[in-house]
């Protein structure tokens, strides 16, 4: 469904991504696992049209994908929840969820249905009630994260990219987000799930790619490697130290 081929991105001396090639299939949860600084968020920003790669190609549905702007990626059905919680603190929760959905000349969601649409998006995974009319900036961090997730979900994306979104969430919220991910994948969407947490990988993933130092070390079906093998591929030094404990 979506493929990156030979993608490289440098920031001055730093090679954030180096000749990265991954094929993502529809209807799967594809985890990208890597340590801090391995290039995960750079990949996410490239797949959102925010960062342009120095080299390489992206294809969607087998055809070269030439969009260059975040709006172009969104039009093609890709939605991203970034690692940093991007919220408009002074706008309501409803406004934040529908942010960017309204066109320049037409309201996609009629005024009378805005609250209802926002509430329905949140209900798909939020465990606790989140008030719709308060300033989004007044919410605790976990609730803000769920609002940002709802903003992506309300677009009914074909490709949903989640960059380390579970950090602020408690166990119950995290499980319900995972539940929604499974549901979306079952319905045919592609979920790209970015994490450095091994415990999240096993139960959730259909496919796993490992990034290290900007390189794709491998892509394989979940269950092929043990957690120890994944750790050894992701962080050989850490795996080595742990083996002596
Ligand atoms: N805008 C930038 N300018 C300079 N260097 C950058 C920039 N963005 C990323 N880098 C560097 O590129 C490398 C990859 O960064 P990236 O954010 O993609 O890693 P990551 O895997 O998402 O890490 P983390 O787990 O900490 O989120 C790092 O060395 C980082 O310092
Ligand atoms: Mg990152």
Short mmCIF file of C-alpha atoms and ligand atoms in Angstrom, two decimals:
data_model
loop_
_atom_site.label_atom_id
_atom_site.label_comp_id
_atom_site.label_asym_id
_atom_site.label_seq_id
_atom_site.Cartn_x
_atom_site.Cartn_y
_atom_site.Cartn_z
CA UNK A 1 0.00 0.00 0.00
CA UNK A 2 2.73 2.42 1.06
CA UNK A 3 6.42 2.04 0.41
CA UNK A 4 9.58 3.99 1.01
CA UNK A 5 12.53 3.15 -1.15
CA UNK A 6 16.08 4.32 -0.56
CA UNK A 7 15.07 7.26 1.62
CA UNK A 8 17.92 9.31 3.07
CA UNK A 9 17.88 12.48 5.14
CA UNK A 10 20.84 14.39 6.54
CA UNK A 11 20.93 17.29 8.96
CA UNK A 12 24.39 18.75 8.48
CA UNK A 13 26.76 16.06 9.73
CA UNK A 14 23.96 13.92 11.15
CA UNK A 15 22.58 11.15 9.00
CA UNK A 16 19.03 10.83 10.34
CA UNK A 17 17.96 8.25 7.73
CA UNK A 18 20.20 6.29 5.41
CA UNK A 19 18.89 4.41 2.37
CA UNK A 20 15.75 3.30 4.21
CA UNK A 21 13.47 0.88 2.40
CA UNK A 22 10.23 -0.48 3.92
CA UNK A 23 7.03 -1.80 2.36
CA UNK A 24 3.89 -1.28 4.44
CA UNK A 25 0.83 -3.43 3.76
CA UNK A 26 -2.77 -2.39 4.18
CA UNK A 27 -4.71 -3.91 7.06
CA UNK A 28 -1.62 -4.29 9.23
CA UNK A 29 -0.16 -2.77 12.35
CA UNK A 30 3.43 -2.14 11.34
CA UNK A 31 5.68 -1.23 14.24
CA UNK A 32 8.86 0.74 13.72
CA UNK A 33 11.15 0.04 16.62
CA UNK A 34 14.31 1.96 17.38
CA UNK A 35 16.32 3.61 20.10
CA UNK A 36 16.43 7.35 20.73
CA UNK A 37 17.86 9.14 17.71
CA UNK A 38 17.54 6.15 15.36
CA UNK A 39 15.52 8.18 12.85
CA UNK A 40 11.94 7.22 13.72
CA UNK A 41 10.51 10.74 13.89
CA UNK A 42 12.41 11.74 10.77
CA UNK A 43 10.64 8.91 8.96
CA UNK A 44 7.31 10.08 10.41
CA UNK A 45 7.91 13.66 9.29
CA UNK A 46 8.79 12.48 5.79
CA UNK A 47 5.59 10.40 5.67
CA UNK A 48 3.63 13.51 6.68
CA UNK A 49 5.09 15.86 4.07
CA UNK A 50 6.75 18.02 6.73
CA UNK A 51 10.32 17.03 5.89
CA UNK A 52 11.53 16.37 2.34
CA UNK A 53 13.99 13.50 1.92
CA UNK A 54 17.34 14.19 0.26
CA UNK A 55 17.06 10.98 -1.72
CA UNK A 56 14.63 8.18 -2.34
CA UNK A 57 11.09 7.57 -3.42
CA UNK A 58 7.70 7.09 -1.79
CA UNK A 59 4.91 5.17 -3.44
CA UNK A 60 1.25 4.78 -2.59
CA UNK A 61 -0.91 2.05 -4.11
CA UNK A 62 1.97 1.10 -6.37
CA UNK A 63 2.37 4.53 -7.95
CA UNK A 64 4.98 7.20 -7.28
CA UNK A 65 3.69 9.59 -4.65
CA UNK A 66 4.80 13.10 -5.41
CA UNK A 67 2.98 15.22 -2.84
CA UNK A 68 5.27 17.72 -1.17
CA UNK A 69 3.04 19.33 1.46
CA UNK A 70 1.31 18.15 4.64
CA UNK A 71 -2.03 19.07 3.03
CA UNK A 72 -1.22 16.78 0.08
CA UNK A 73 -0.45 13.87 2.40
CA UNK A 74 -3.69 14.48 4.29
CA UNK A 75 -5.70 14.59 1.06
CA UNK A 76 -4.22 11.21 0.16
CA UNK A 77 -5.60 9.78 3.41
CA UNK A 78 -2.53 9.83 5.63
CA UNK A 79 -2.88 11.18 9.16
CA UNK A 80 -0.18 11.53 11.77
CA UNK A 81 -0.09 11.93 15.52
CA UNK A 82 3.29 13.48 16.24
CA UNK A 83 5.58 12.80 19.16
CA UNK A 84 5.07 16.35 20.45
CA UNK A 85 1.47 17.00 21.46
CA UNK A 86 0.31 19.67 19.01
CA UNK A 87 -2.69 21.32 20.57
CA UNK A 88 -4.25 24.77 20.25
CA UNK A 89 -4.41 25.47 24.00
CA UNK A 90 -6.94 28.31 23.88
CA UNK A 91 -9.40 26.55 21.60
CA UNK A 92 -12.06 24.14 22.82
CA UNK A 93 -11.66 20.37 22.72
CA UNK A 94 -14.23 20.24 19.90
CA UNK A 95 -12.31 22.85 17.87
CA UNK A 96 -9.08 20.95 18.41
CA UNK A 97 -10.55 17.68 17.17
CA UNK A 98 -12.04 19.30 14.07
CA UNK A 99 -9.00 21.53 13.51
CA UNK A 100 -8.04 21.67 9.85
CA UNK A 101 -11.05 19.63 8.75
CA UNK A 102 -13.05 22.68 7.77
CA UNK A 103 -12.25 23.80 4.25
CA UNK A 104 -11.53 27.38 3.32
CA UNK A 105 -14.92 27.90 1.71
CA UNK A 106 -17.07 25.15 3.11
CA UNK A 107 -17.62 23.60 6.47
CA UNK A 108 -17.15 19.86 6.14
CA UNK A 109 -18.86 19.34 9.46
CA UNK A 110 -22.05 21.43 9.76
CA UNK A 111 -22.08 23.73 12.79
CA UNK A 112 -24.90 21.83 14.47
CA UNK A 113 -22.99 18.55 14.32
CA UNK A 114 -19.57 19.67 15.49
CA UNK A 115 -19.87 18.61 19.14
CA UNK A 116 -21.50 15.34 18.20
CA UNK A 117 -18.77 14.53 15.65
CA UNK A 118 -16.00 15.33 18.12
CA UNK A 119 -17.68 13.29 20.86
CA UNK A 120 -18.10 10.30 18.55
CA UNK A 121 -14.41 10.39 17.62
CA UNK A 122 -13.40 10.43 21.29
CA UNK A 123 -15.84 7.69 22.22
CA UNK A 124 -14.07 5.32 19.85
CA UNK A 125 -11.25 4.93 22.37
CA UNK A 126 -11.33 7.36 25.30
CA UNK A 127 -12.01 5.48 28.51
CA UNK A 128 -12.81 8.47 30.67
CA UNK A 129 -15.07 11.35 29.68
CA UNK A 130 -13.30 14.35 28.23
CA UNK A 131 -15.32 17.59 28.38
CA UNK A 132 -15.83 19.09 24.91
CA UNK A 133 -16.24 22.76 25.71
CA UNK A 134 -13.23 23.46 27.93
CA UNK A 135 -9.95 24.98 26.74
CA UNK A 136 -7.88 22.07 25.49
CA UNK A 137 -4.85 23.56 27.26
CA UNK A 138 -6.57 23.12 30.61
CA UNK A 139 -6.69 19.33 30.27
CA UNK A 140 -4.11 16.97 31.77
CA UNK A 141 -1.47 15.76 29.34
CA UNK A 142 -3.03 12.32 28.85
CA UNK A 143 -6.37 13.84 27.85
CA UNK A 144 -4.58 16.22 25.47
CA UNK A 145 -2.94 13.23 23.84
CA UNK A 146 -6.34 11.59 23.37
CA UNK A 147 -7.71 14.80 21.82
CA UNK A 148 -4.86 14.83 19.31
CA UNK A 149 -5.55 11.16 18.55
CA UNK A 150 -9.23 11.94 18.00
CA UNK A 151 -8.20 14.67 15.54
CA UNK A 152 -6.44 12.05 13.44
CA UNK A 153 -9.20 9.43 13.79
CA UNK A 154 -12.01 11.80 12.80
CA UNK A 155 -10.45 12.05 9.33
CA UNK A 156 -10.94 8.31 8.83
CA UNK A 157 -7.42 7.94 7.46
CA UNK A 158 -6.26 5.03 5.31
CA UNK A 159 -2.85 5.37 6.89
CA UNK A 160 -2.56 6.38 10.53
CA UNK A 161 0.93 7.09 11.83
CA UNK A 162 1.41 7.20 15.60
CA UNK A 163 4.76 8.47 16.88
CA UNK A 164 5.32 7.39 20.50
CA UNK A 165 1.78 8.34 21.47
CA UNK A 166 1.44 6.11 24.50
CA UNK A 167 3.97 7.84 26.76
CA UNK A 168 1.48 10.07 28.57
CA UNK A 169 -1.29 7.46 28.78
CA UNK A 170 -2.20 5.21 31.70
CA UNK A 171 -2.75 1.49 31.25
CA UNK A 172 -6.49 1.64 30.54
CA UNK A 173 -6.19 4.42 27.95
CA UNK A 174 -3.26 2.70 26.31
CA UNK A 175 -5.17 -0.58 26.02
CA UNK A 176 -8.16 1.17 24.47
CA UNK A 177 -5.94 2.98 21.96
CA UNK A 178 -4.46 -0.41 21.05
CA UNK A 179 -8.01 -1.74 20.69
CA UNK A 180 -8.89 1.02 18.26
CA UNK A 181 -5.70 0.36 16.29
CA UNK A 182 -6.64 -3.29 15.89
CA UNK A 183 -10.14 -2.31 14.80
CA UNK A 184 -8.83 0.13 12.18
CA UNK A 185 -6.35 -2.41 10.84
CA UNK A 186 -9.09 -5.02 10.62
CA UNK A 187 -11.13 -2.56 8.55
CA UNK A 188 -8.22 -2.29 6.11
CA UNK A 189 -6.25 0.73 7.28
CA UNK A 190 -2.49 0.73 7.66
CA UNK A 191 -1.27 1.61 11.14
CA UNK A 192 2.34 2.70 11.49
CA UNK A 193 3.19 2.52 15.16
CA UNK A 194 6.44 4.08 16.34
CA UNK A 195 7.89 3.03 19.66
CA UNK A 196 11.06 2.21 21.52
CA UNK A 197 9.17 0.05 24.05
CA UNK A 198 9.61 -3.65 23.55
CA UNK A 199 6.60 -4.54 25.74
CA UNK A 200 4.25 -2.75 23.33
CA UNK A 201 5.59 -4.54 20.30
CA UNK A 202 4.66 -8.15 20.82
CA UNK A 203 0.95 -7.99 21.53
CA UNK A 204 0.23 -5.38 18.91
CA UNK A 205 2.28 -5.80 15.76
CA UNK A 206 1.72 -7.71 12.55
CA UNK A 207 5.02 -6.53 11.07
CA UNK A 208 8.10 -5.03 12.67
CA UNK A 209 10.86 -2.88 11.22
CA UNK A 210 13.96 -2.10 13.23
CA UNK A 211 15.81 1.17 12.81
CA UNK A 212 19.32 1.71 14.09
CA UNK A 213 21.45 4.73 13.34
CA UNK A 214 19.12 5.75 10.52
CA UNK A 215 19.32 2.34 8.81
CA UNK A 216 16.57 -0.23 8.49
CA UNK A 217 18.17 -3.28 10.08
CA UNK A 218 15.30 -5.57 9.15
CA UNK A 219 11.58 -5.87 8.47
CA UNK A 220 9.79 -9.09 9.35
CA UNK A 221 6.53 -10.59 10.58
CA UNK A 222 5.89 -10.32 14.29
CA UNK A 223 6.74 -13.55 16.08
CA UNK A 224 9.70 -14.40 13.85
CA UNK A 225 12.20 -12.99 16.37
CA UNK A 226 12.11 -13.18 20.13
CA UNK A 227 12.19 -9.99 22.21
CA UNK A 228 15.85 -10.69 22.94
CA UNK A 229 16.62 -10.93 19.23
CA UNK A 230 14.72 -7.72 18.52
CA UNK A 231 16.61 -5.96 21.29
CA UNK A 232 19.90 -7.27 19.96
CA UNK A 233 19.07 -5.85 16.53
CA UNK A 234 17.85 -2.55 17.90
CA UNK A 235 20.48 -1.94 20.58
CA UNK A 236 23.33 -4.48 20.43
CA UNK A 237 25.28 -2.82 23.22
CA UNK A 238 22.32 -2.82 25.62
CA UNK A 239 21.55 -6.43 24.77
CA UNK A 240 25.17 -7.37 25.46
CA UNK A 241 25.14 -5.62 28.85
CA UNK A 242 21.84 -7.24 29.81
CA UNK A 243 23.19 -10.67 28.98
CA UNK A 244 25.72 -10.27 31.80
CA UNK A 245 23.12 -9.33 34.41
N1 LIG B 1 15.73 19.24 12.64
C1 LIG B 1 16.86 18.59 12.96
N2 LIG B 1 18.06 19.20 12.94
C2 LIG B 1 19.20 18.55 13.23
N3 LIG B 1 19.25 17.26 13.59
C3 LIG B 1 18.09 16.58 13.64
C4 LIG B 1 16.84 17.20 13.34
N4 LIG B 1 15.87 16.28 13.47
C5 LIG B 1 16.48 15.13 13.86
N5 LIG B 1 17.82 15.31 13.96
C6 LIG B 1 18.79 14.28 14.32
O1 LIG B 1 18.56 13.14 13.51
C7 LIG B 1 18.67 11.93 14.27
C8 LIG B 1 17.37 11.17 14.23
O2 LIG B 1 16.39 11.91 14.95
P1 LIG B 1 14.89 11.42 15.11
O3 LIG B 1 14.15 12.49 15.82
O4 LIG B 1 14.38 11.00 13.79
O5 LIG B 1 15.07 10.15 16.04
P2 LIG B 1 13.99 9.30 16.86
O6 LIG B 1 14.26 7.88 16.55
O7 LIG B 1 12.64 9.83 16.61
O8 LIG B 1 14.42 9.58 18.38
P3 LIG B 1 13.49 9.65 19.71
O9 LIG B 1 13.31 8.23 20.18
O10 LIG B 1 14.35 10.42 20.67
O11 LIG B 1 12.22 10.33 19.39
C9 LIG B 1 19.09 12.37 15.67
O12 LIG B 1 20.50 12.30 15.77
C10 LIG B 1 18.62 13.81 15.75
O13 LIG B 1 19.41 14.55 16.66
MG1 LIG B 2 11.18 10.54 17.82
#
